[in-house]
mmCIF file of C-alpha atoms and ligand atoms in Angstrom:
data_model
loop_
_atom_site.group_PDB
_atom_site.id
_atom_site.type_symbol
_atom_site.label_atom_id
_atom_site.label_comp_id
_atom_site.label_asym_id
_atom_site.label_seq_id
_atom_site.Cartn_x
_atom_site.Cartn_y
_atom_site.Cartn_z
ATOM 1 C CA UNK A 1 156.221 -138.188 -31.782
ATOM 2 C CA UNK A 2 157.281 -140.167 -28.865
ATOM 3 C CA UNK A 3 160.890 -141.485 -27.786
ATOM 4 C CA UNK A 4 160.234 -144.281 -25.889
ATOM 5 C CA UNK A 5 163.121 -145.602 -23.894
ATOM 6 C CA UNK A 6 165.143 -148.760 -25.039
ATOM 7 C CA UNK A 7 164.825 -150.882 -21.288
ATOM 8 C CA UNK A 8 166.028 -154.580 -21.540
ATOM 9 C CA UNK A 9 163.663 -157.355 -19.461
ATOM 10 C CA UNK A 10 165.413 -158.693 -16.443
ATOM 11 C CA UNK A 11 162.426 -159.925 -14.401
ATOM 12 C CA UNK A 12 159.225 -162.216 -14.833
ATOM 13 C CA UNK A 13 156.002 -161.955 -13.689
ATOM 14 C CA UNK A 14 153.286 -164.607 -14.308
ATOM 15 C CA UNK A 15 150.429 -162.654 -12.999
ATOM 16 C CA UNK A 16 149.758 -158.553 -12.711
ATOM 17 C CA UNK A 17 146.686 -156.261 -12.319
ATOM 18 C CA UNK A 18 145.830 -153.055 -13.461
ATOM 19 C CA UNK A 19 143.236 -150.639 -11.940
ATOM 20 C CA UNK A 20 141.530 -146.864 -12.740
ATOM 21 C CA UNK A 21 140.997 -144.436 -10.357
ATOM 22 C CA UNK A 22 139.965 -141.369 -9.694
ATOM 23 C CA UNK A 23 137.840 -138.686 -12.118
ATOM 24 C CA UNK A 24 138.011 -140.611 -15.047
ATOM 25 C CA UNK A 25 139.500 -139.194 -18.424
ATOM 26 C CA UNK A 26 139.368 -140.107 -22.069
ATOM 27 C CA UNK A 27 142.388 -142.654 -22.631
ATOM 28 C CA UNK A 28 142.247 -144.618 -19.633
ATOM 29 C CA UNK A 29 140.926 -147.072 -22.117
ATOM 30 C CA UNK A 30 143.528 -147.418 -24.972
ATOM 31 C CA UNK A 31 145.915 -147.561 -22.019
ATOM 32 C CA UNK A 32 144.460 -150.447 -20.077
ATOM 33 C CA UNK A 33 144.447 -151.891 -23.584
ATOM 34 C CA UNK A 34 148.491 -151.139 -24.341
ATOM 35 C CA UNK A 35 149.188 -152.874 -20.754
ATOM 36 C CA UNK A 36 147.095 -156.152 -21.285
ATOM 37 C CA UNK A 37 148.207 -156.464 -24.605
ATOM 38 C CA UNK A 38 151.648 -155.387 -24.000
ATOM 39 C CA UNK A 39 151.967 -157.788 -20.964
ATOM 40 C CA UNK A 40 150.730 -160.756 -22.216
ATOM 41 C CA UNK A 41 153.250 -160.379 -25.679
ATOM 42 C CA UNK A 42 155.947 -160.183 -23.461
ATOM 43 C CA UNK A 43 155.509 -163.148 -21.696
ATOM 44 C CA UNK A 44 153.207 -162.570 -18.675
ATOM 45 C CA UNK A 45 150.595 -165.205 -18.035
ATOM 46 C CA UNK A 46 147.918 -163.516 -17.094
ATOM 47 C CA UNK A 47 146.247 -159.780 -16.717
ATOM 48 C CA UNK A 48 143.687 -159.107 -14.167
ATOM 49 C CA UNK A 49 141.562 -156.003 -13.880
ATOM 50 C CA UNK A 50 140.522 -154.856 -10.543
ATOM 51 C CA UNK A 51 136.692 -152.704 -11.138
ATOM 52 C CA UNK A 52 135.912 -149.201 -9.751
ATOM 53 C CA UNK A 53 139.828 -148.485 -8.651
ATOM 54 C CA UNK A 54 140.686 -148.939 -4.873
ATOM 55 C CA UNK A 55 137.203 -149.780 -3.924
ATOM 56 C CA UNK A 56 137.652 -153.584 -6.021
ATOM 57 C CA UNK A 57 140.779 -154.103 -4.642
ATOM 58 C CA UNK A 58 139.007 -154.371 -1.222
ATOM 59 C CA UNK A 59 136.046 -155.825 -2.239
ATOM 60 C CA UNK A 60 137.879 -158.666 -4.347
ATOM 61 C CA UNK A 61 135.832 -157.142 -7.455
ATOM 62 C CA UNK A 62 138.451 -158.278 -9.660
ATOM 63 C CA UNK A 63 138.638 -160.245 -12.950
ATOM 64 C CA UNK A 64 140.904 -162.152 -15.812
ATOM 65 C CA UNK A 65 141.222 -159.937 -19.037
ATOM 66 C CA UNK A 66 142.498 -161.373 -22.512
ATOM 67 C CA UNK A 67 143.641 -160.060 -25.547
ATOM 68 C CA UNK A 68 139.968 -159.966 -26.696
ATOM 69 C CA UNK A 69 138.471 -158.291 -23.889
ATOM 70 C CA UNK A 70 139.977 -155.101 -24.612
ATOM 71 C CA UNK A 71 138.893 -155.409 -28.002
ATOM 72 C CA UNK A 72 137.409 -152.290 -29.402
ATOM 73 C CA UNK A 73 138.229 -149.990 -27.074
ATOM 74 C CA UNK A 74 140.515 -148.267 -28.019
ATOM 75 C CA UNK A 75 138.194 -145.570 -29.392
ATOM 76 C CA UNK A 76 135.943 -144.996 -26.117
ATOM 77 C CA UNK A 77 135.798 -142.558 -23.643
ATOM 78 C CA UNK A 78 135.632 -143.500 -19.731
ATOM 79 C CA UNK A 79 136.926 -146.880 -18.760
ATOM 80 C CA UNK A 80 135.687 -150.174 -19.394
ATOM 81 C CA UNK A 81 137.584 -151.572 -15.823
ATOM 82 C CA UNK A 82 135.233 -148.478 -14.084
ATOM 83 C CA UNK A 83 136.116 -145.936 -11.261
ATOM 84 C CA UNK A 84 136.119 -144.527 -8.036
ATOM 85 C CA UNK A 85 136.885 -142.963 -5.143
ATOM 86 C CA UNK A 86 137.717 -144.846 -2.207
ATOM 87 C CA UNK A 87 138.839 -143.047 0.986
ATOM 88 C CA UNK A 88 138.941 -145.735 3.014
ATOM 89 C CA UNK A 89 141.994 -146.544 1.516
ATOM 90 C CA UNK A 90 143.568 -144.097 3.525
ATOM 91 C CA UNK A 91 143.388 -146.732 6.367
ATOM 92 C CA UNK A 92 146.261 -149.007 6.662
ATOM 93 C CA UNK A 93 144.046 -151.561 8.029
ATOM 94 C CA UNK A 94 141.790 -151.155 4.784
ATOM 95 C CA UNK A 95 145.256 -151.372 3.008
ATOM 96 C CA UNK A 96 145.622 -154.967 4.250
ATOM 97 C CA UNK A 97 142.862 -156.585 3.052
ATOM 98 C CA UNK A 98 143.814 -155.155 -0.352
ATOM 99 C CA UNK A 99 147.108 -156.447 -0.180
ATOM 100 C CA UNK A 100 145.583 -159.895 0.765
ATOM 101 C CA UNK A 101 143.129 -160.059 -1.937
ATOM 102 C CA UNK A 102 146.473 -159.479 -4.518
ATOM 103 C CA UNK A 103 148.390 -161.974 -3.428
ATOM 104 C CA UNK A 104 145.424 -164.456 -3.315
ATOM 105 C CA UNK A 105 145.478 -164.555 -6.786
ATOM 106 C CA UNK A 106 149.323 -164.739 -7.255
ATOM 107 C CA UNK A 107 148.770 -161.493 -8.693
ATOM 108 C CA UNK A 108 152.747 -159.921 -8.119
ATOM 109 C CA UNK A 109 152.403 -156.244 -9.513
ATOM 110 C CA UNK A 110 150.461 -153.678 -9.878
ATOM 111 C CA UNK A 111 149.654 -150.758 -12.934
ATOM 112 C CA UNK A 112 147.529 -147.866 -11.529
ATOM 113 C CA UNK A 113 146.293 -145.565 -13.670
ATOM 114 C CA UNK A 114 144.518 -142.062 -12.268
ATOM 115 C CA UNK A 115 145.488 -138.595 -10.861
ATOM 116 C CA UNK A 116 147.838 -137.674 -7.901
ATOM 117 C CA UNK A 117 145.298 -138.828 -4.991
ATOM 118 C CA UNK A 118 145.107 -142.092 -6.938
ATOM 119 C CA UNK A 119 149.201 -142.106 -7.852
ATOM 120 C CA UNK A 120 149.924 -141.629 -3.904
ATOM 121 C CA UNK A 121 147.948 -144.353 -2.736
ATOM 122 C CA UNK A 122 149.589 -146.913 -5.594
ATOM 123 C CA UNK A 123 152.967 -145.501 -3.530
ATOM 124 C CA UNK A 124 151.845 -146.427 -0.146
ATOM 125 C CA UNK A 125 150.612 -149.863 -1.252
ATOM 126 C CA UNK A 126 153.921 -150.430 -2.270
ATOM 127 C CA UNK A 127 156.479 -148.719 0.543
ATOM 128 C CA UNK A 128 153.476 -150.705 2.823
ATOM 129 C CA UNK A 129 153.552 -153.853 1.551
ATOM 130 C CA UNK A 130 156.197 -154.396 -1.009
ATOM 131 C CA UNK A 131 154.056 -154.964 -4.191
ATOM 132 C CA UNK A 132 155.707 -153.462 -7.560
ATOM 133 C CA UNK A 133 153.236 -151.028 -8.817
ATOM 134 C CA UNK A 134 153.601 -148.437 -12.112
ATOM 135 C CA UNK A 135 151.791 -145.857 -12.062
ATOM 136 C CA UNK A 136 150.508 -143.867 -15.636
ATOM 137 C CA UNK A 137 149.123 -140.155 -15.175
ATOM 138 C CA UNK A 138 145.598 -140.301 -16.246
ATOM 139 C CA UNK A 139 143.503 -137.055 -15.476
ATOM 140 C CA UNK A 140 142.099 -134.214 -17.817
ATOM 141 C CA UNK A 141 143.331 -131.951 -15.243
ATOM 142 C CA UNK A 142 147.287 -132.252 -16.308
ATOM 143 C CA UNK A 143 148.346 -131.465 -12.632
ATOM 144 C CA UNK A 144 150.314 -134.184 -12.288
ATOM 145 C CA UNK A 145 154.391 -133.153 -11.354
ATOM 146 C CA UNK A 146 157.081 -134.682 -13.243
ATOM 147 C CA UNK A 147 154.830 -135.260 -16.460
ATOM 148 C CA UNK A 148 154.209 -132.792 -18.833
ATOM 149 C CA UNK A 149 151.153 -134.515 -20.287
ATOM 150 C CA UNK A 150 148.630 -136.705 -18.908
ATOM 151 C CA UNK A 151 145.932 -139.355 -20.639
ATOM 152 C CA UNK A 152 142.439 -137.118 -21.362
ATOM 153 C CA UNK A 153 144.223 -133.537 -21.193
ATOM 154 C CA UNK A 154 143.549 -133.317 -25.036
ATOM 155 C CA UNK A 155 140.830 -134.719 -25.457
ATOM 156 C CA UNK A 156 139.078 -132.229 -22.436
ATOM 157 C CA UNK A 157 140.986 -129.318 -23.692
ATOM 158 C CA UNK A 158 139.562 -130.230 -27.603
ATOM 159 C CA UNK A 159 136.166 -130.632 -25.786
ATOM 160 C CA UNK A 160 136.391 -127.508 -24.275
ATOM 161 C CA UNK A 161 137.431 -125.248 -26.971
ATOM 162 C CA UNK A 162 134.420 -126.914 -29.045
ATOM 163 C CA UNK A 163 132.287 -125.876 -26.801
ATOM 164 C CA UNK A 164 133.003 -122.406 -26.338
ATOM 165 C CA UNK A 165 133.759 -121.728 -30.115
ATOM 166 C CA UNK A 166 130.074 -122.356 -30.560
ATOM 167 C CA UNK A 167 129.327 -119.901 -27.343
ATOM 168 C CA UNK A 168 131.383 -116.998 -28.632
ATOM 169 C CA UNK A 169 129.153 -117.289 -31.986
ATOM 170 C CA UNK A 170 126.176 -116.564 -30.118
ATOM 171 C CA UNK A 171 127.936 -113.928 -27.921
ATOM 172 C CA UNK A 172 129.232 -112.175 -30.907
ATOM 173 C CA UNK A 173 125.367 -112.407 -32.452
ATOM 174 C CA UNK A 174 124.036 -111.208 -29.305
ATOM 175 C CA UNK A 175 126.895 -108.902 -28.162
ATOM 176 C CA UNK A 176 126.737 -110.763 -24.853
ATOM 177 C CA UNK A 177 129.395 -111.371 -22.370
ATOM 178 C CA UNK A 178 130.007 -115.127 -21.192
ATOM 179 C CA UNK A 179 131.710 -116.474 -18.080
ATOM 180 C CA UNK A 180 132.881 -120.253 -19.531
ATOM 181 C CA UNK A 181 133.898 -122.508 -16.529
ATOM 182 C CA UNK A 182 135.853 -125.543 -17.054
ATOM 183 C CA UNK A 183 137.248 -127.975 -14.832
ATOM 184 C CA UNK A 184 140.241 -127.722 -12.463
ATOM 185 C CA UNK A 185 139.523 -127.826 -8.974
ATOM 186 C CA UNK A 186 142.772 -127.470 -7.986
ATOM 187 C CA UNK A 187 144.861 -126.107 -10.929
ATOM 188 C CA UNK A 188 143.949 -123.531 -14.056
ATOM 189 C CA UNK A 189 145.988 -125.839 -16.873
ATOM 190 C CA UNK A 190 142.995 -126.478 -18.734
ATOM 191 C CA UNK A 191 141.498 -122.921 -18.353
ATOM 192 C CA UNK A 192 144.685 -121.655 -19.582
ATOM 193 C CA UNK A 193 145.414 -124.174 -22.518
ATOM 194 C CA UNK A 194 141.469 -122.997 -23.515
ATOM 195 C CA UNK A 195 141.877 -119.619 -22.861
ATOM 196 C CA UNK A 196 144.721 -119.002 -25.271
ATOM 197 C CA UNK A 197 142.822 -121.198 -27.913
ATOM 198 C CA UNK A 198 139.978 -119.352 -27.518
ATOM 199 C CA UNK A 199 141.414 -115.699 -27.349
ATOM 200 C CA UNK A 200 139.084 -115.267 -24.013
ATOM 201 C CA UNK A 201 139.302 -112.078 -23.128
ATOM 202 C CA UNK A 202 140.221 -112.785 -19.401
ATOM 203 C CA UNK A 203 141.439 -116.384 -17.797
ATOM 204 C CA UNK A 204 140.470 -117.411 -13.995
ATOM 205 C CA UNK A 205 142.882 -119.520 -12.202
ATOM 206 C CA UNK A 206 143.345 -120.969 -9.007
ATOM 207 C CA UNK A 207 147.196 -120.184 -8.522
ATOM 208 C CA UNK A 208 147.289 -116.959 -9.686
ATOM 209 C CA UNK A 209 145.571 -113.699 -8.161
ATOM 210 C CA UNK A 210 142.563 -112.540 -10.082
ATOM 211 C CA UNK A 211 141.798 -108.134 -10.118
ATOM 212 C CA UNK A 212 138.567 -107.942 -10.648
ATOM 213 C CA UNK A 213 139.196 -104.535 -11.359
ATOM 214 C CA UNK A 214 141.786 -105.728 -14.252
ATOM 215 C CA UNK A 215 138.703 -107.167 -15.887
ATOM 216 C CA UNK A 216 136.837 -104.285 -15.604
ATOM 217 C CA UNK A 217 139.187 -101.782 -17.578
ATOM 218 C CA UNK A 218 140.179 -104.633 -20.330
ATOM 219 C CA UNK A 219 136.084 -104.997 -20.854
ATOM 220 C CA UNK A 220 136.151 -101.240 -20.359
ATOM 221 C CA UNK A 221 138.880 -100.762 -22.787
ATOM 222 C CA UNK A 222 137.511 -103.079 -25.614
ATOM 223 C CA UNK A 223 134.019 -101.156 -25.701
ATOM 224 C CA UNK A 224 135.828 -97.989 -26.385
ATOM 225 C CA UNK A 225 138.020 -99.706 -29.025
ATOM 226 C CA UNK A 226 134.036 -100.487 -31.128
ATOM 227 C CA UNK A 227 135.210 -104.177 -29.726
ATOM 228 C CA UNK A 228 131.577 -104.243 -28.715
ATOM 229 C CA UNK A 229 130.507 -105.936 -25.386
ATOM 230 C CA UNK A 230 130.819 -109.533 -26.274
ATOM 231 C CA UNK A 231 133.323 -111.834 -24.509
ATOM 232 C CA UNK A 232 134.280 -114.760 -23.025
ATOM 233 C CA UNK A 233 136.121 -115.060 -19.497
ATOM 234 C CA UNK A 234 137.301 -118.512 -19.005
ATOM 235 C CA UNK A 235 136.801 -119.569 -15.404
ATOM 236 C CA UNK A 236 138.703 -122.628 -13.794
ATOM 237 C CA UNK A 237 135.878 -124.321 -11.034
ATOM 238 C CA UNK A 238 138.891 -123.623 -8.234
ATOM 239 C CA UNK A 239 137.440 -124.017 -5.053
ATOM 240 C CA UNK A 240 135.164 -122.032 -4.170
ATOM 241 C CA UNK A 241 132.143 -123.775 -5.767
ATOM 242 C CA UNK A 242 130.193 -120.137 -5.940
ATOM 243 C CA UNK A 243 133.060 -118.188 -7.566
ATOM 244 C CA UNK A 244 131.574 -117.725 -11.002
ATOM 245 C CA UNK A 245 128.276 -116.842 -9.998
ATOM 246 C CA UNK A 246 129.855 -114.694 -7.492
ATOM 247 C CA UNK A 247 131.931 -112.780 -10.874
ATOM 248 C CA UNK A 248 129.106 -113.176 -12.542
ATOM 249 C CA UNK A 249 126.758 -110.869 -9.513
ATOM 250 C CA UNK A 250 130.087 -108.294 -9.264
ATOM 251 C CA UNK A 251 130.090 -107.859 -13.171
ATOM 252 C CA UNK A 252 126.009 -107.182 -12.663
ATOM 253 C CA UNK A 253 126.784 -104.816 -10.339
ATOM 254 C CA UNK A 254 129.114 -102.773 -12.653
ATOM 255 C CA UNK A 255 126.360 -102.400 -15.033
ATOM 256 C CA UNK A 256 127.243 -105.600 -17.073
ATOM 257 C CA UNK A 257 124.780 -108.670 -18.117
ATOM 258 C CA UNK A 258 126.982 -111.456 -18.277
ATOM 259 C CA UNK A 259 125.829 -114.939 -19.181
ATOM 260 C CA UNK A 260 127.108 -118.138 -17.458
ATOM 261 C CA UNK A 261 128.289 -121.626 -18.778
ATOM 262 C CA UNK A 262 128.987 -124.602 -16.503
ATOM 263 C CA UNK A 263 130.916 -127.057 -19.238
ATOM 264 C CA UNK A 264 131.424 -130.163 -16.202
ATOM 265 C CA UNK A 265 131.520 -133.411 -17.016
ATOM 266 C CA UNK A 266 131.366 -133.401 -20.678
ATOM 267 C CA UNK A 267 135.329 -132.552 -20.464
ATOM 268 C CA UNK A 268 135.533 -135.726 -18.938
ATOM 269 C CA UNK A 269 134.029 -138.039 -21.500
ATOM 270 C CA UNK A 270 133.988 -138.488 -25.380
ATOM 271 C CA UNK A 271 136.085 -140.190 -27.697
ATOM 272 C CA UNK A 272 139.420 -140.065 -26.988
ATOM 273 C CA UNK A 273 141.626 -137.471 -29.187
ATOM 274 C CA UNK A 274 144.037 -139.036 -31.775
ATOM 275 C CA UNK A 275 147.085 -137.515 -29.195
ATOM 276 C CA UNK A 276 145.527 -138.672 -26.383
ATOM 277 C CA UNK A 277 145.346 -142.462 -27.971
ATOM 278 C CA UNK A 278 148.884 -141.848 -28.973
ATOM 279 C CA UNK A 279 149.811 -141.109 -25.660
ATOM 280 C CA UNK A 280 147.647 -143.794 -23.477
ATOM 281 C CA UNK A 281 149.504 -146.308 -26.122
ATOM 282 C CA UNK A 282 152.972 -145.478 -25.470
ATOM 283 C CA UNK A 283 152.823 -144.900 -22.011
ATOM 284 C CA UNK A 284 150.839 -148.327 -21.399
ATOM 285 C CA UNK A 285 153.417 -150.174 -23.350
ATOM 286 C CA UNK A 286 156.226 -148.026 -21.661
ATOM 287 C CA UNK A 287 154.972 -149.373 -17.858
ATOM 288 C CA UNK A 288 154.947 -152.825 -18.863
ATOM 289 C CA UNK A 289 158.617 -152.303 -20.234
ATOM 290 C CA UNK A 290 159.709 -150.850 -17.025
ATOM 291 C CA UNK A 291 158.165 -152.871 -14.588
ATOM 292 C CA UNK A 292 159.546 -156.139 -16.506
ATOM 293 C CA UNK A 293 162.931 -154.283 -16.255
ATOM 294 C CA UNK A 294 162.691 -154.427 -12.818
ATOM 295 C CA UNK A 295 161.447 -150.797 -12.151
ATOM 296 C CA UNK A 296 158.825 -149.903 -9.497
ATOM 297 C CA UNK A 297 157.428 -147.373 -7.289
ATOM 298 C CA UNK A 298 157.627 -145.129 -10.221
ATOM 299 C CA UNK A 299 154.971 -143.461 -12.504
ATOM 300 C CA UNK A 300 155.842 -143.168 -16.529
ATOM 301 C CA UNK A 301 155.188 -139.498 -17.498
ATOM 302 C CA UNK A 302 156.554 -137.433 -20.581
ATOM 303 C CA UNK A 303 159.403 -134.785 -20.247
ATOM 304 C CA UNK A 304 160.731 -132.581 -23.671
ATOM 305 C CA UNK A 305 159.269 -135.694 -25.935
ATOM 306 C CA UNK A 306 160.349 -138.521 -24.387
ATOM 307 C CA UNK A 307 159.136 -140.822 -21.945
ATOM 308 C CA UNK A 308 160.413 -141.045 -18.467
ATOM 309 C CA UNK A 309 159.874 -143.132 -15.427
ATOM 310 C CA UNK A 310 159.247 -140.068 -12.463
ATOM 311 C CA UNK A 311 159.574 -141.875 -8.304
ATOM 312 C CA UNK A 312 155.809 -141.734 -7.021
ATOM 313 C CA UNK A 313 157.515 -140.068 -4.540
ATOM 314 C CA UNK A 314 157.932 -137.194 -6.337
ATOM 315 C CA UNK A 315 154.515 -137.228 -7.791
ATOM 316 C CA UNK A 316 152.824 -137.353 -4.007
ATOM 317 C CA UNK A 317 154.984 -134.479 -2.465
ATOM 318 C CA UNK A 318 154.964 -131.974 -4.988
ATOM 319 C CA UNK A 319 152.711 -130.032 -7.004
ATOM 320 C CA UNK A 320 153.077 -129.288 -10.361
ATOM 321 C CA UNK A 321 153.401 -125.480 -11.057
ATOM 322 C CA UNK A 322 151.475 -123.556 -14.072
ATOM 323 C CA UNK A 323 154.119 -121.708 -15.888
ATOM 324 C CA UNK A 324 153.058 -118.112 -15.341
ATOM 325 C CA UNK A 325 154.475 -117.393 -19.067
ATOM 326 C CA UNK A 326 151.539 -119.173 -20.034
ATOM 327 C CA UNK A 327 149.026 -118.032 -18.318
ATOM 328 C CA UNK A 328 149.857 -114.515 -19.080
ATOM 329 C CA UNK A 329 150.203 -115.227 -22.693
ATOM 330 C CA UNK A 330 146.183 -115.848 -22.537
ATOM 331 C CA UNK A 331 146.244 -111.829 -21.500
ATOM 332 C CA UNK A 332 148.908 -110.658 -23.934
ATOM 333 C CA UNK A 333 146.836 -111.695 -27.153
ATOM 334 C CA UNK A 334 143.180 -110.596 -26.441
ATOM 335 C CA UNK A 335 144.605 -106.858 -26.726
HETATM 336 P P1 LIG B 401 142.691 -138.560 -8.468
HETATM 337 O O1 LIG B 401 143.404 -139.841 -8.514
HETATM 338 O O2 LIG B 401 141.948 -138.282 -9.755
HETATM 339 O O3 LIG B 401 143.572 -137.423 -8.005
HETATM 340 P P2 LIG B 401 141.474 -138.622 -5.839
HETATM 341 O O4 LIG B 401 142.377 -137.583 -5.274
HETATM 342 O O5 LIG B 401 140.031 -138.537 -5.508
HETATM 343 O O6 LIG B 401 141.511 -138.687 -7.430
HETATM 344 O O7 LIG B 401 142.059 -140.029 -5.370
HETATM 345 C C1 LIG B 401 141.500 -141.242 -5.855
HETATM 346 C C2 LIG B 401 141.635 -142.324 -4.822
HETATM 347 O O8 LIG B 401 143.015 -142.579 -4.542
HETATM 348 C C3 LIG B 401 141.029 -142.018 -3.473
HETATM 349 O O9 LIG B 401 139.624 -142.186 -3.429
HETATM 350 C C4 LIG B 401 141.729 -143.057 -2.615
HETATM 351 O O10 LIG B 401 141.174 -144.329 -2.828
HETATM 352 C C5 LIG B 401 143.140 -143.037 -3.203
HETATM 353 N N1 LIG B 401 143.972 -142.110 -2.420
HETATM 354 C C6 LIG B 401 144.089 -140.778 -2.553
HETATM 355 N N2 LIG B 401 144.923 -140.247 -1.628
HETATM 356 C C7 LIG B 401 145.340 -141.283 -0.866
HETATM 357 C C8 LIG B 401 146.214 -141.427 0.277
HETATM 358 N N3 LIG B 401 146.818 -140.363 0.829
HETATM 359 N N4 LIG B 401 146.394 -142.663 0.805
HETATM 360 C C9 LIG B 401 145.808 -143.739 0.258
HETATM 361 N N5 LIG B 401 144.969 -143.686 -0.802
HETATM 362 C C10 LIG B 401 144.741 -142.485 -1.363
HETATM 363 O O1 LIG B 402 139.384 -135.456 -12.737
HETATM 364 C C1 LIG B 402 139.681 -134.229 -12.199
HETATM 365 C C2 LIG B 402 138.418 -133.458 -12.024
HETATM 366 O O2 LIG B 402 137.765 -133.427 -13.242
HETATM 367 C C3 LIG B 402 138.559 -132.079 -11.469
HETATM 368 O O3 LIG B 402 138.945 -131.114 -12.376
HETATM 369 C C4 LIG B 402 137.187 -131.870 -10.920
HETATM 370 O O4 LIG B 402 137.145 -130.872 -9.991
HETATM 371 C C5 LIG B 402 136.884 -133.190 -10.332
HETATM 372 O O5 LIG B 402 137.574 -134.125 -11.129
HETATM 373 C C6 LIG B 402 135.435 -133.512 -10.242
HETATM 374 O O6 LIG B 402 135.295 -134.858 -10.001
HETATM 375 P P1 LIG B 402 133.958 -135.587 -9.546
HETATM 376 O O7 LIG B 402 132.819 -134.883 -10.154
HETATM 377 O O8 LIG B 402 134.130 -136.976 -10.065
HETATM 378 O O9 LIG B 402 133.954 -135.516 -8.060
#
């Protein structure tokens, strides 16, 4: 469970927004939920949700929730207030108008909910133009620093392990070898989590190196033990959009006939796990406590168990590191 943090209000606000952006991720919608509902129980007057992230904040795309409109949604994937990525927010000019199209509305803070790129613009907005904004981590890729969790983790990892229990039945059957890859263009937390779960015989991450010639002995290795030739390597996307068909032609080369599986986007949707509604819950309700205790510029994350607020600035100028331990774990127990 949870330790939430015990903050006493010592601010009002009659009017705040909240936005998604980014790749979406199972719980972005029980946590835009826990904020409207949260907010307007604690005395704020009104909740507005800006549509498709950034892009509606410039484009005035932006509407008045209720308690009922975020009825029922606590169980679906994606998210209801949509995303998106909007580079032209980079431009301080762009910026501007957004900041404009806030305070037209009286709308006085701001809850932004999406990955790092997403995280650092909610900082800028505010060092820029002086509008509160909370940030919650919400990405299946987990990469966010100062968090150990993020909203749709679970639910992806769950997805992914699904998937490839149900590929290592036919590679057993067939005695096949399987290259898996799952998402994580810039980080291997979900390849790892999946990889251990799985008992893949090899992991593929962006942060650490990868000897191809490693793989070859451990697949070597398990033939001789009568392990057979089946197996899965779990591949992190990285990249380098061609590096598992590019293992995939070196392991053909070496007398092997692996198999490839793209899992995408189907990490990103589905009904959100039971821990991931848990934690989209808490950490909605959490923002709304911090922000009416007069907290901003910060993101709510999880450390040990308990919630903590973590300074965006932290979250935009460092990256979150993948505790070797635990990758190498994933190698340990396949032998
Ligand atoms: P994620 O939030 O999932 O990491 P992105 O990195 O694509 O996804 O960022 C989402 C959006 O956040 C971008 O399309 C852009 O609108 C905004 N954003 C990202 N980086 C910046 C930045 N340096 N300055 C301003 N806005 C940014
Ligand atoms: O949300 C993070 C992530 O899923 C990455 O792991 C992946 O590389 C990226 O988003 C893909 O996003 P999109 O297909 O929306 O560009």
């Amino acid at each position: 469970m949870l330790s939430i943090p015990d903050l006493k209000p010592e601010k009002h606000y009659n009017a705040v927004g909240i936005l998604t952006s980014g790749g979406d991720s199972s719980g972005m919608n029980p946590a835009i939920r826990s904020i409207v509902r949260a907010a307007l129980n604690s005395g704020v007057k009104q909740v507005f949700g800006v549509r498709r992230g950034y892009q509606g904040l410039v484009s005035d795309d932006i509407t008045l929730m209720s308690s009922r409109s975020v009825t029922n949604i606590v169980q679906k994937g994606g998210t209801v207030l949509k995303s998106a990525r909007c580079p032209e927010f980079s431009d301080p000019s762009v910026r501007d108008v957004a900041a404009r199209n806030l305070s037209s509305r009286g709308i006085e803070a701001l809850f932004v909910i999406g990955g790092d790129g997403s995280l650092t613009g909610a900082h800028i907005l505010c060092q820029e133009h002086g509008i509160p904004v909370i940030g919650l981590p919400g990405t299946i890729d987990n990469d966010i620093p100062g968090t150990d969790d993020t909203i749709g983790f679970d639910t992806a990892v769950n997805t992914a392990i699904e998937a490839i229990d149900r590929i290592r039945d036919t590679a057993r059957s067939h005695e096949r070898l399987f290259l898996v890859e799952v998402m994580g263009r810039n980080s291997g937390f979900i390849a790892t989590q999946v990889g251990i779960a799985c008992g893949a015989e090899m992991v593929v991450v962006p942060e650490y190196a990868f000897d191809f010639h490693d793989l070859c002995i451990t697949l070597a290795e398990r033939h001789s033990k009568g392990q057979g030739s089946s197996g899965i390597i779990v591949v992190a996307e990285g990249r380098d959009p061609d590096l598992t068909h590019r293992l995939a032609a070196q392991l053909k080369a070496q007398g092997q006939d692996p198999k490839i599986s793209i899992l995408g986007h189907i990490q990103r949707g589905g009904s959100p796990s039971g821990h991931d509604r848990m934690l989209a819950s808490c950490l909605g309700t959490a923002a709304v406590e911090y922000l009416l205790a007069g907290y901003s510029d910060i993101m709510v994350g999880v450390h040990k168990g308990a919630i903590v607020d973590v300074p965006l600035q932290r979250v935009t100028q460092k990256k979150k590191v993948l505790d070797r331990k635990l990758f190498d774990i994933a190698a340990l127990l396949h032998k």
